[in-house]
Each structure stands twice: as C-alpha cells, then as structure tokens.
Amino acid sequence: MGMKRILVIGATSGIGRALVETARAHGYEAVAAGRRTALLKEIGGETVELDATAPDALEKIEAVGADTVIFNAGFGQRSETPDWALTEQTLRLNVLAFERVAQWALTHCETFAATASVAGLRGLERTNGYSASKAYMINAMEGYRRLARHGGFPCRYVTLLPGFVDTEMGRASNFWKCSTSEAAFCILKVLERGRSVAYVTPRWRWIGVLMRLMPRALFERIPLG
C-alpha cells in the first residue's frame, strides 16, 4: 500500500493544517477538511467543508476518494471543576465522530490514522473527558488493528500519540514542546514507513513508558492535569 491521496480531517489549524502543507510539499495530493470556511480558503488547494459530527460527514469523506484518511479533529478544554457542556462536546467529537469514521475506514480506505495523545495513557484530572476520550481512541485503534489482521480487512490503522505541540490545546506546558511543522513531518514519516503506533515526536516514547509503568499509588499523588 502506498499513499497517493490524503484527506486530513481537522485541517484548519494546528497539526492538521501543518500536515496538509507538509504533505503537499512532499508531492502528495492532500485535501484539507474542516468546519471553518474562512480558514479553508486561507489553506487553498482542494478543501472540503466538513463537520465530523454532522450526519452527512461520511458522505463527504467518501466523496474525496482518499486512500489515506487522517482523523485529526479533536476538542479539549480544561477547567478547575467538571463542566458537562465541555465534556459532552469532547465526547461527541473525540469518541463518537472518531468511532464512526474508524468503522467506515475498515472497508473504504487503505490507511486510517488517528491523532490520539500521550494524555490518553493514564487518567488525568481537570480535562473534562479529554484524557478519557484519547484513551478510548488508543484502545479502539488497537481493536481495529486486530480486526483488520484477523478478519482479513485491507485497512491499516495508525495510532498517533503527540506530546505537547505548539497549538491551542498544547498550552498546558512547554515541556518538550515541538512546532506543528515538526509534528507534521514526524507524522508523515510514520505513515510512509508503515508504522502502527508512534509518538510525536519520538522522544515522547520515554514518557509513555514511564506513564504506563508508574504504580497507581504513586501516579495518583502527582498533579498532572
């Protein structure tokens, strides 16, 4: 399988926009999809106005005819105490819309990549469902890889695990923060090399190992979210 035509869902800013620009610079046909029409016009080239939570989302996605679909759309907003309105918005996009496209991808494209997060490796406080939604994505993608392998489906599922990236959602910390262009280049190389799971950037795998191995009693004492 080789990438020819890439659809980036959630491409109007941040990592998604950088992905479109980077892919085009490397000779790929990259289609930018997102809700904000004005920003799509700024990006130029082939674009699709798309709300991933809307009833017609799959119809618009399928019409693009991409062999590679990257689900980069996501929402997350912190607050000191739980905010149901923010949590509901997070789950509608990060879980329900993601799951719908992931199911569709099984029989409709060659590669489906999803931007999860290092934040999904453990439960974090004050994230209004963001950490939990990314954990859902990580586990769902693993399940789809198993289904594709054992069920004979042709789609390759790629889980992307960014650490801190210089985006609106990445304001929580400057620790090992990378630029959106650096993140996009890393993701493109992951897709080209046929990886199934990758940290963005690669050095975050050490944080991933630490987070997974840390005993619960110790982890719960450390304020992170």
mmCIF file of N, CA and C in Angstrom, residues 85-212:
data_model
loop_
_atom_site.group_PDB
_atom_site.id
_atom_site.type_symbol
_atom_site.label_atom_id
_atom_site.label_comp_id
_atom_site.label_asym_id
_atom_site.label_seq_id
_atom_site.Cartn_x
_atom_site.Cartn_y
_atom_site.Cartn_z
ATOM 1 N N ALA A 85 -20.980 20.595 29.804
ATOM 2 C CA ALA A 85 -21.096 21.084 28.423
ATOM 3 C C ALA A 85 -19.793 20.833 27.666
ATOM 4 N N LEU A 86 -18.655 21.086 28.315
ATOM 5 C CA LEU A 86 -17.358 20.848 27.680
ATOM 6 C C LEU A 86 -17.103 19.359 27.502
ATOM 7 N N THR A 87 -17.471 18.568 28.494
ATOM 8 C CA THR A 87 -17.282 17.120 28.409
ATOM 9 C C THR A 87 -18.098 16.526 27.273
ATOM 10 N N GLU A 88 -19.342 16.962 27.154
ATOM 11 C CA GLU A 88 -20.205 16.444 26.092
ATOM 12 C C GLU A 88 -19.645 16.777 24.716
ATOM 13 N N GLN A 89 -19.152 18.014 24.556
ATOM 14 C CA GLN A 89 -18.561 18.410 23.282
ATOM 15 C C GLN A 89 -17.317 17.577 22.974
ATOM 16 N N THR A 90 -16.523 17.309 23.998
ATOM 17 C CA THR A 90 -15.326 16.482 23.835
ATOM 18 C C THR A 90 -15.686 15.076 23.370
ATOM 19 N N LEU A 91 -16.657 14.471 24.023
ATOM 20 C CA LEU A 91 -17.014 13.092 23.700
ATOM 21 C C LEU A 91 -17.695 12.976 22.338
ATOM 22 N N ARG A 92 -18.482 13.960 21.962
ATOM 23 C CA ARG A 92 -19.151 13.916 20.658
ATOM 24 C C ARG A 92 -18.149 13.870 19.524
ATOM 25 N N LEU A 93 -17.061 14.638 19.660
ATOM 26 C CA LEU A 93 -16.067 14.685 18.584
ATOM 27 C C LEU A 93 -14.997 13.606 18.747
ATOM 28 N N ASN A 94 -14.384 13.538 19.920
ATOM 29 C CA ASN A 94 -13.230 12.656 20.124
ATOM 30 C C ASN A 94 -13.596 11.181 20.208
ATOM 31 N N VAL A 95 -14.840 10.890 20.572
ATOM 32 C CA VAL A 95 -15.256 9.486 20.683
ATOM 33 C C VAL A 95 -16.256 9.113 19.598
ATOM 34 N N LEU A 96 -17.421 9.772 19.576
ATOM 35 C CA LEU A 96 -18.478 9.344 18.664
ATOM 36 C C LEU A 96 -18.131 9.597 17.196
ATOM 37 N N ALA A 97 -17.678 10.810 16.873
ATOM 38 C CA ALA A 97 -17.331 11.109 15.479
ATOM 39 C C ALA A 97 -16.131 10.280 15.032
ATOM 40 N N PHE A 98 -15.133 10.172 15.901
ATOM 41 C CA PHE A 98 -13.967 9.339 15.597
ATOM 42 C C PHE A 98 -14.375 7.899 15.320
ATOM 43 N N GLU A 99 -15.170 7.312 16.201
ATOM 44 C CA GLU A 99 -15.558 5.911 16.067
ATOM 45 C C GLU A 99 -16.326 5.672 14.775
ATOM 46 N N ARG A 100 -17.166 6.614 14.413
ATOM 47 C CA ARG A 100 -17.947 6.481 13.179
ATOM 48 C C ARG A 100 -17.033 6.406 11.960
ATOM 49 N N VAL A 101 -16.040 7.284 11.903
ATOM 50 C CA VAL A 101 -15.121 7.290 10.765
ATOM 51 C C VAL A 101 -14.205 6.067 10.805
ATOM 52 N N ALA A 102 -13.786 5.652 11.998
ATOM 53 C CA ALA A 102 -12.920 4.483 12.124
ATOM 54 C C ALA A 102 -13.623 3.220 11.621
ATOM 55 N N GLN A 103 -14.913 3.080 11.918
ATOM 56 C CA GLN A 103 -15.669 1.929 11.420
ATOM 57 C C GLN A 103 -15.787 1.969 9.892
ATOM 58 N N TRP A 104 -16.073 3.142 9.380
ATOM 59 C CA TRP A 104 -16.201 3.320 7.930
ATOM 60 C C TRP A 104 -14.896 2.958 7.226
ATOM 61 N N ALA A 105 -13.774 3.347 7.827
ATOM 62 C CA ALA A 105 -12.464 3.163 7.197
ATOM 63 C C ALA A 105 -12.124 1.701 6.961
ATOM 64 N N LEU A 106 -12.661 0.816 7.756
ATOM 65 C CA LEU A 106 -12.313 -0.601 7.681
ATOM 66 C C LEU A 106 -12.440 -1.164 6.269
ATOM 67 N N THR A 107 -13.441 -0.693 5.547
ATOM 68 C CA THR A 107 -13.680 -1.211 4.194
ATOM 69 C C THR A 107 -13.624 -0.131 3.111
ATOM 70 N N HIS A 108 -13.157 1.072 3.468
ATOM 71 C CA HIS A 108 -13.217 2.158 2.490
ATOM 72 C C HIS A 108 -11.892 2.845 2.197
ATOM 73 N N CYS A 109 -10.842 2.580 2.949
ATOM 74 C CA CYS A 109 -9.559 3.218 2.629
ATOM 75 C C CYS A 109 -8.415 2.290 3.007
ATOM 76 N N GLU A 110 -7.229 2.607 2.518
ATOM 77 C CA GLU A 110 -6.062 1.760 2.750
ATOM 78 C C GLU A 110 -5.406 2.034 4.099
ATOM 79 N N THR A 111 -5.408 3.304 4.508
ATOM 80 C CA THR A 111 -4.793 3.684 5.773
ATOM 81 C C THR A 111 -5.695 4.661 6.514
ATOM 82 N N PHE A 112 -5.914 4.387 7.795
ATOM 83 C CA PHE A 112 -6.659 5.307 8.652
ATOM 84 C C PHE A 112 -5.779 5.627 9.849
ATOM 85 N N ALA A 113 -5.442 6.908 10.002
ATOM 86 C CA ALA A 113 -4.622 7.348 11.131
ATOM 87 C C ALA A 113 -5.460 8.255 12.024
ATOM 88 N N ALA A 114 -5.237 8.161 13.318
ATOM 89 C CA ALA A 114 -5.985 8.988 14.268
ATOM 90 C C ALA A 114 -5.027 9.642 15.248
ATOM 91 N N THR A 115 -5.229 10.930 15.479
ATOM 92 C CA THR A 115 -4.409 11.663 16.428
ATOM 93 C C THR A 115 -4.989 11.492 17.816
ATOM 94 N N ALA A 116 -4.396 10.585 18.589
ATOM 95 C CA ALA A 116 -4.782 10.413 19.985
ATOM 96 C C ALA A 116 -3.913 11.360 20.810
ATOM 97 N N SER A 117 -3.327 10.898 21.906
ATOM 98 C CA SER A 117 -2.481 11.765 22.721
ATOM 99 C C SER A 117 -1.795 10.956 23.804
ATOM 100 N N VAL A 118 -0.630 11.414 24.216
ATOM 101 C CA VAL A 118 0.021 10.842 25.388
ATOM 102 C C VAL A 118 -0.892 10.970 26.606
ATOM 103 N N ALA A 119 -1.757 11.983 26.596
ATOM 104 C CA ALA A 119 -2.696 12.195 27.705
ATOM 105 C C ALA A 119 -3.666 11.039 27.868
ATOM 106 N N GLY A 120 -3.798 10.196 26.848
ATOM 107 C CA GLY A 120 -4.701 9.063 26.933
ATOM 108 C C GLY A 120 -4.094 7.829 27.575
ATOM 109 N N LEU A 121 -2.824 7.896 27.961
ATOM 110 C CA LEU A 121 -2.170 6.728 28.552
ATOM 111 C C LEU A 121 -2.575 6.500 30.001
ATOM 112 N N ARG A 122 -2.937 7.572 30.711
ATOM 113 C CA ARG A 122 -3.408 7.470 32.087
ATOM 114 C C ARG A 122 -4.534 8.486 32.292
ATOM 115 N N GLY A 123 -5.273 8.327 33.364
ATOM 116 C CA GLY A 123 -6.353 9.271 33.655
ATOM 117 C C GLY A 123 -5.828 10.567 34.234
ATOM 118 N N LEU A 124 -6.140 11.684 33.595
ATOM 119 C CA LEU A 124 -5.676 12.996 34.057
ATOM 120 C C LEU A 124 -6.848 13.837 34.550
ATOM 121 N N GLU A 125 -6.588 14.639 35.554
ATOM 122 C CA GLU A 125 -7.633 15.463 36.157
ATOM 123 C C GLU A 125 -7.867 16.754 35.370
ATOM 124 N N ARG A 126 -9.025 17.356 35.580
ATOM 125 C CA ARG A 126 -9.390 18.669 35.034
ATOM 126 C C ARG A 126 -9.392 18.721 33.499
ATOM 127 N N THR A 127 -9.615 17.600 32.838
ATOM 128 C CA THR A 127 -9.577 17.597 31.377
ATOM 129 C C THR A 127 -10.955 17.472 30.738
ATOM 130 N N ASN A 128 -12.022 17.394 31.543
ATOM 131 C CA ASN A 128 -13.388 17.316 31.014
ATOM 132 C C ASN A 128 -13.546 16.221 29.951
ATOM 133 N N GLY A 129 -13.034 15.052 30.268
ATOM 134 C CA GLY A 129 -13.197 13.909 29.375
ATOM 135 C C GLY A 129 -12.138 13.771 28.300
ATOM 136 N N TYR A 130 -11.238 14.746 28.172
ATOM 137 C CA TYR A 130 -10.238 14.688 27.102
ATOM 138 C C TYR A 130 -9.322 13.481 27.267
ATOM 139 N N SER A 131 -8.755 13.320 28.452
ATOM 140 C CA SER A 131 -7.855 12.199 28.705
ATOM 141 C C SER A 131 -8.571 10.869 28.456
ATOM 142 N N ALA A 132 -9.800 10.752 28.958
ATOM 143 C CA ALA A 132 -10.565 9.513 28.771
ATOM 144 C C ALA A 132 -10.895 9.275 27.300
ATOM 145 N N SER A 133 -11.200 10.352 26.569
ATOM 146 C CA SER A 133 -11.544 10.204 25.157
ATOM 147 C C SER A 133 -10.342 9.729 24.344
ATOM 148 N N LYS A 134 -9.154 10.189 24.707
ATOM 149 C CA LYS A 134 -7.951 9.753 23.998
ATOM 150 C C LYS A 134 -7.595 8.319 24.361
ATOM 151 N N ALA A 135 -7.895 7.911 25.593
ATOM 152 C CA ALA A 135 -7.717 6.507 25.965
ATOM 153 C C ALA A 135 -8.654 5.631 25.146
ATOM 154 N N TYR A 136 -9.865 6.112 24.922
ATOM 155 C CA TYR A 136 -10.814 5.379 24.077
ATOM 156 C C TYR A 136 -10.241 5.201 22.672
ATOM 157 N N MET A 137 -9.700 6.281 22.115
ATOM 158 C CA MET A 137 -9.134 6.216 20.776
ATOM 159 C C MET A 137 -7.998 5.203 20.696
ATOM 160 N N ILE A 138 -7.102 5.233 21.693
ATOM 161 C CA ILE A 138 -5.958 4.326 21.689
ATOM 162 C C ILE A 138 -6.425 2.876 21.680
ATOM 163 N N ASN A 139 -7.380 2.552 22.545
ATOM 164 C CA ASN A 139 -7.867 1.172 22.631
ATOM 165 C C ASN A 139 -8.694 0.786 21.414
ATOM 166 N N ALA A 140 -9.499 1.718 20.903
ATOM 167 C CA ALA A 140 -10.296 1.425 19.717
ATOM 168 C C ALA A 140 -9.402 1.150 18.515
ATOM 169 N N MET A 141 -8.343 1.924 18.352
ATOM 170 C CA MET A 141 -7.434 1.715 17.231
ATOM 171 C C MET A 141 -6.738 0.364 17.336
ATOM 172 N N GLU A 142 -6.359 -0.042 18.543
ATOM 173 C CA GLU A 142 -5.756 -1.357 18.724
ATOM 174 C C GLU A 142 -6.742 -2.449 18.341
ATOM 175 N N GLY A 143 -8.007 -2.261 18.740
ATOM 176 C CA GLY A 143 -9.033 -3.231 18.379
ATOM 177 C C GLY A 143 -9.242 -3.328 16.883
ATOM 178 N N TYR A 144 -9.212 -2.199 16.194
ATOM 179 C CA TYR A 144 -9.375 -2.222 14.736
ATOM 180 C C TYR A 144 -8.166 -2.846 14.038
ATOM 181 N N ARG A 145 -6.976 -2.642 14.583
ATOM 182 C CA ARG A 145 -5.809 -3.315 14.002
ATOM 183 C C ARG A 145 -5.965 -4.833 14.107
ATOM 184 N N ARG A 146 -6.452 -5.290 15.255
ATOM 185 C CA ARG A 146 -6.679 -6.722 15.437
ATOM 186 C C ARG A 146 -7.758 -7.229 14.477
ATOM 187 N N LEU A 147 -8.827 -6.451 14.352
ATOM 188 C CA LEU A 147 -9.914 -6.852 13.466
ATOM 189 C C LEU A 147 -9.434 -6.926 12.026
ATOM 190 N N ALA A 148 -8.666 -5.928 11.591
ATOM 191 C CA ALA A 148 -8.160 -5.918 10.221
ATOM 192 C C ALA A 148 -7.238 -7.110 9.977
ATOM 193 N N ARG A 149 -6.368 -7.404 10.957
ATOM 194 C CA ARG A 149 -5.420 -8.506 10.810
ATOM 195 C C ARG A 149 -6.131 -9.864 10.783
ATOM 196 N N HIS A 150 -7.003 -10.097 11.753
ATOM 197 C CA HIS A 150 -7.623 -11.413 11.884
ATOM 198 C C HIS A 150 -8.862 -11.584 11.009
ATOM 199 N N GLY A 151 -9.430 -10.452 10.570
ATOM 200 C CA GLY A 151 -10.619 -10.532 9.730
ATOM 201 C C GLY A 151 -10.338 -10.378 8.249
ATOM 202 N N GLY A 152 -9.071 -10.114 7.914
ATOM 203 C CA GLY A 152 -8.694 -10.006 6.506
ATOM 204 C C GLY A 152 -9.094 -8.706 5.846
ATOM 205 N N PHE A 153 -9.289 -7.639 6.639
ATOM 206 C CA PHE A 153 -9.630 -6.339 6.052
ATOM 207 C C PHE A 153 -8.353 -5.611 5.631
ATOM 208 N N PRO A 154 -8.416 -4.842 4.544
ATOM 209 C CA PRO A 154 -7.186 -4.250 3.995
ATOM 210 C C PRO A 154 -6.716 -2.972 4.670
ATOM 211 N N CYS A 155 -7.518 -2.368 5.536
ATOM 212 C CA CYS A 155 -7.160 -1.065 6.095
ATOM 213 C C CYS A 155 -6.070 -1.193 7.162
ATOM 214 N N ARG A 156 -5.093 -0.272 7.112
ATOM 215 C CA ARG A 156 -4.043 -0.189 8.129
ATOM 216 C C ARG A 156 -4.399 0.934 9.099
ATOM 217 N N TYR A 157 -4.427 0.628 10.390
ATOM 218 C CA TYR A 157 -4.797 1.607 11.417
ATOM 219 C C TYR A 157 -3.541 2.097 12.136
ATOM 220 N N VAL A 158 -3.362 3.424 12.154
ATOM 221 C CA VAL A 158 -2.158 4.032 12.720
ATOM 222 C C VAL A 158 -2.538 4.959 13.869
ATOM 223 N N THR A 159 -2.025 4.673 15.055
ATOM 224 C CA THR A 159 -2.286 5.495 16.231
ATOM 225 C C THR A 159 -1.153 6.485 16.429
ATOM 226 N N LEU A 160 -1.495 7.766 16.483
ATOM 227 C CA LEU A 160 -0.513 8.832 16.675
ATOM 228 C C LEU A 160 -0.641 9.370 18.099
ATOM 229 N N LEU A 161 0.487 9.480 18.792
ATOM 230 C CA LEU A 161 0.484 9.884 20.195
ATOM 231 C C LEU A 161 1.358 11.120 20.396
ATOM 232 N N PRO A 162 0.811 12.304 20.116
ATOM 233 C CA PRO A 162 1.592 13.524 20.340
ATOM 234 C C PRO A 162 1.757 13.817 21.827
ATOM 235 N N GLY A 163 2.901 14.424 22.139
ATOM 236 C CA GLY A 163 3.078 15.021 23.455
ATOM 237 C C GLY A 163 2.608 16.462 23.363
ATOM 238 N N PHE A 164 3.375 17.385 23.912
ATOM 239 C CA PHE A 164 2.997 18.799 23.811
ATOM 240 C C PHE A 164 3.425 19.361 22.456
ATOM 241 N N VAL A 165 2.461 19.945 21.751
ATOM 242 C CA VAL A 165 2.698 20.580 20.455
ATOM 243 C C VAL A 165 2.228 22.021 20.566
ATOM 244 N N ASP A 166 2.863 22.906 19.829
ATOM 245 C CA ASP A 166 2.563 24.338 19.924
ATOM 246 C C ASP A 166 1.226 24.661 19.241
ATOM 247 N N THR A 167 0.148 24.238 19.891
ATOM 248 C CA THR A 167 -1.214 24.505 19.420
ATOM 249 C C THR A 167 -2.016 25.084 20.578
ATOM 250 N N GLU A 168 -3.262 25.451 20.293
ATOM 251 C CA GLU A 168 -4.119 25.995 21.350
ATOM 252 C C GLU A 168 -4.315 24.987 22.469
ATOM 253 N N MET A 169 -4.475 23.706 22.117
ATOM 254 C CA MET A 169 -4.666 22.674 23.131
ATOM 255 C C MET A 169 -3.364 22.285 23.817
ATOM 256 N N GLY A 170 -2.225 22.733 23.269
ATOM 257 C CA GLY A 170 -0.938 22.365 23.843
ATOM 258 C C GLY A 170 -0.355 23.416 24.761
ATOM 259 N N ARG A 171 -1.187 24.326 25.232
ATOM 260 C CA ARG A 171 -0.702 25.419 26.073
ATOM 261 C C ARG A 171 -0.380 24.994 27.500
ATOM 262 N N ALA A 172 -0.754 23.790 27.889
ATOM 263 C CA ALA A 172 -0.620 23.377 29.287
ATOM 264 C C ALA A 172 0.828 23.389 29.763
ATOM 265 N N SER A 173 1.787 23.147 28.863
ATOM 266 C CA SER A 173 3.182 23.058 29.280
ATOM 267 C C SER A 173 4.112 23.314 28.097
ATOM 268 N N ASN A 174 5.317 23.762 28.409
ATOM 269 C CA ASN A 174 6.352 23.927 27.387
ATOM 270 C C ASN A 174 7.318 22.755 27.365
ATOM 271 N N PHE A 175 7.069 21.747 28.212
ATOM 272 C CA PHE A 175 7.966 20.605 28.309
ATOM 273 C C PHE A 175 8.021 19.851 26.991
ATOM 274 N N TRP A 176 9.208 19.754 26.388
ATOM 275 C CA TRP A 176 9.441 19.017 25.146
ATOM 276 C C TRP A 176 8.441 19.415 24.057
ATOM 277 N N LYS A 177 7.990 20.654 24.074
ATOM 278 C CA LYS A 177 7.008 21.103 23.082
ATOM 279 C C LYS A 177 7.681 21.253 21.725
ATOM 280 N N CYS A 178 7.003 20.783 20.673
ATOM 281 C CA CYS A 178 7.524 20.930 19.316
ATOM 282 C C CYS A 178 6.581 21.800 18.495
ATOM 283 N N SER A 179 7.039 22.262 17.358
ATOM 284 C CA SER A 179 6.211 23.064 16.468
ATOM 285 C C SER A 179 5.246 22.170 15.705
ATOM 286 N N THR A 180 4.213 22.768 15.151
ATOM 287 C CA THR A 180 3.255 21.989 14.364
ATOM 288 C C THR A 180 3.912 21.409 13.114
ATOM 289 N N SER A 181 4.843 22.148 12.531
ATOM 290 C CA SER A 181 5.514 21.646 11.330
ATOM 291 C C SER A 181 6.397 20.449 11.660
ATOM 292 N N GLU A 182 7.053 20.469 12.824
ATOM 293 C CA GLU A 182 7.870 19.330 13.245
ATOM 294 C C GLU A 182 6.985 18.115 13.500
ATOM 295 N N ALA A 183 5.833 18.331 14.141
ATOM 296 C CA ALA A 183 4.899 17.237 14.392
ATOM 297 C C ALA A 183 4.383 16.656 13.081
ATOM 298 N N ALA A 184 4.053 17.529 12.139
ATOM 299 C CA ALA A 184 3.519 17.076 10.847
ATOM 300 C C ALA A 184 4.547 16.267 10.077
ATOM 301 N N PHE A 185 5.788 16.706 10.075
ATOM 302 C CA PHE A 185 6.853 15.971 9.376
ATOM 303 C C PHE A 185 7.025 14.585 9.995
ATOM 304 N N CYS A 186 6.992 14.528 11.326
ATOM 305 C CA CYS A 186 7.122 13.254 12.031
ATOM 306 C C CYS A 186 5.980 12.308 11.640
ATOM 307 N N ILE A 187 4.755 12.822 11.602
ATOM 308 C CA ILE A 187 3.587 12.009 11.262
ATOM 309 C C ILE A 187 3.686 11.491 9.834
ATOM 310 N N LEU A 188 4.101 12.357 8.916
ATOM 311 C CA LEU A 188 4.228 11.940 7.520
ATOM 312 C C LEU A 188 5.236 10.803 7.384
ATOM 313 N N LYS A 189 6.345 10.893 8.095
ATOM 314 C CA LYS A 189 7.348 9.831 8.040
ATOM 315 C C LYS A 189 6.816 8.531 8.639
ATOM 316 N N VAL A 190 6.021 8.643 9.697
ATOM 317 C CA VAL A 190 5.400 7.458 10.298
ATOM 318 C C VAL A 190 4.509 6.750 9.284
ATOM 319 N N LEU A 191 3.716 7.518 8.570
ATOM 320 C CA LEU A 191 2.813 6.941 7.574
ATOM 321 C C LEU A 191 3.588 6.320 6.418
ATOM 322 N N GLU A 192 4.653 6.971 5.991
ATOM 323 C CA GLU A 192 5.461 6.454 4.882
ATOM 324 C C GLU A 192 6.176 5.153 5.261
ATOM 325 N N ARG A 193 6.546 5.022 6.515
ATOM 326 C CA ARG A 193 7.338 3.863 6.948
ATOM 327 C C ARG A 193 6.479 2.693 7.408
ATOM 328 N N GLY A 194 5.158 2.869 7.381
ATOM 329 C CA GLY A 194 4.283 1.755 7.711
ATOM 330 C C GLY A 194 4.166 1.426 9.183
ATOM 331 N N ARG A 195 4.428 2.406 10.051
ATOM 332 C CA ARG A 195 4.308 2.168 11.487
ATOM 333 C C ARG A 195 2.847 2.043 11.890
ATOM 334 N N SER A 196 2.604 1.387 13.022
ATOM 335 C CA SER A 196 1.238 1.215 13.537
ATOM 336 C C SER A 196 0.943 2.123 14.723
ATOM 337 N N VAL A 197 1.950 2.380 15.546
ATOM 338 C CA VAL A 197 1.825 3.257 16.710
ATOM 339 C C VAL A 197 3.079 4.113 16.774
ATOM 340 N N ALA A 198 2.908 5.415 16.980
ATOM 341 C CA ALA A 198 4.091 6.273 17.019
ATOM 342 C C ALA A 198 3.859 7.476 17.924
ATOM 343 N N TYR A 199 4.902 7.797 18.689
ATOM 344 C CA TYR A 199 4.884 9.014 19.497
ATOM 345 C C TYR A 199 5.352 10.181 18.640
ATOM 346 N N VAL A 200 4.809 11.339 18.927
ATOM 347 C CA VAL A 200 5.117 12.558 18.165
ATOM 348 C C VAL A 200 5.515 13.653 19.161
ATOM 349 N N THR A 201 6.803 13.945 19.205
ATOM 350 C CA THR A 201 7.936 13.384 18.491
ATOM 351 C C THR A 201 8.425 12.101 19.185
ATOM 352 N N PRO A 202 9.354 11.341 18.545
ATOM 353 C CA PRO A 202 9.735 10.040 19.080
ATOM 354 C C PRO A 202 10.223 10.024 20.523
ATOM 355 N N ARG A 203 10.835 11.121 20.989
ATOM 356 C CA ARG A 203 11.351 11.101 22.364
ATOM 357 C C ARG A 203 10.253 10.942 23.401
ATOM 358 N N TRP A 204 8.990 11.221 23.032
ATOM 359 C CA TRP A 204 7.886 11.062 23.972
ATOM 360 C C TRP A 204 7.616 9.606 24.325
ATOM 361 N N ARG A 205 8.212 8.683 23.590
ATOM 362 C CA ARG A 205 8.007 7.277 23.947
ATOM 363 C C ARG A 205 8.558 6.985 25.334
ATOM 364 N N TRP A 206 9.577 7.725 25.768
ATOM 365 C CA TRP A 206 10.135 7.504 27.107
ATOM 366 C C TRP A 206 9.143 7.958 28.174
ATOM 367 N N ILE A 207 8.432 9.044 27.899
ATOM 368 C CA ILE A 207 7.374 9.484 28.822
ATOM 369 C C ILE A 207 6.256 8.452 28.827
ATOM 370 N N GLY A 208 5.958 7.908 27.630
ATOM 371 C CA GLY A 208 4.921 6.889 27.531
ATOM 372 C C GLY A 208 5.249 5.663 28.364
ATOM 373 N N VAL A 209 6.506 5.218 28.286
ATOM 374 C CA VAL A 209 6.933 4.057 29.078
ATOM 375 C C VAL A 209 6.801 4.365 30.566
ATOM 376 N N LEU A 210 7.236 5.559 30.968
ATOM 377 C CA LEU A 210 7.169 5.949 32.382
ATOM 378 C C LEU A 210 5.722 5.994 32.868
ATOM 379 N N MET A 211 4.836 6.582 32.056
ATOM 380 C CA MET A 211 3.436 6.699 32.459
ATOM 381 C C MET A 211 2.778 5.330 32.590
ATOM 382 N N ARG A 212 3.105 4.421 31.687
ATOM 383 C CA ARG A 212 2.495 3.094 31.728
ATOM 384 C C ARG A 212 2.991 2.270 32.917
#
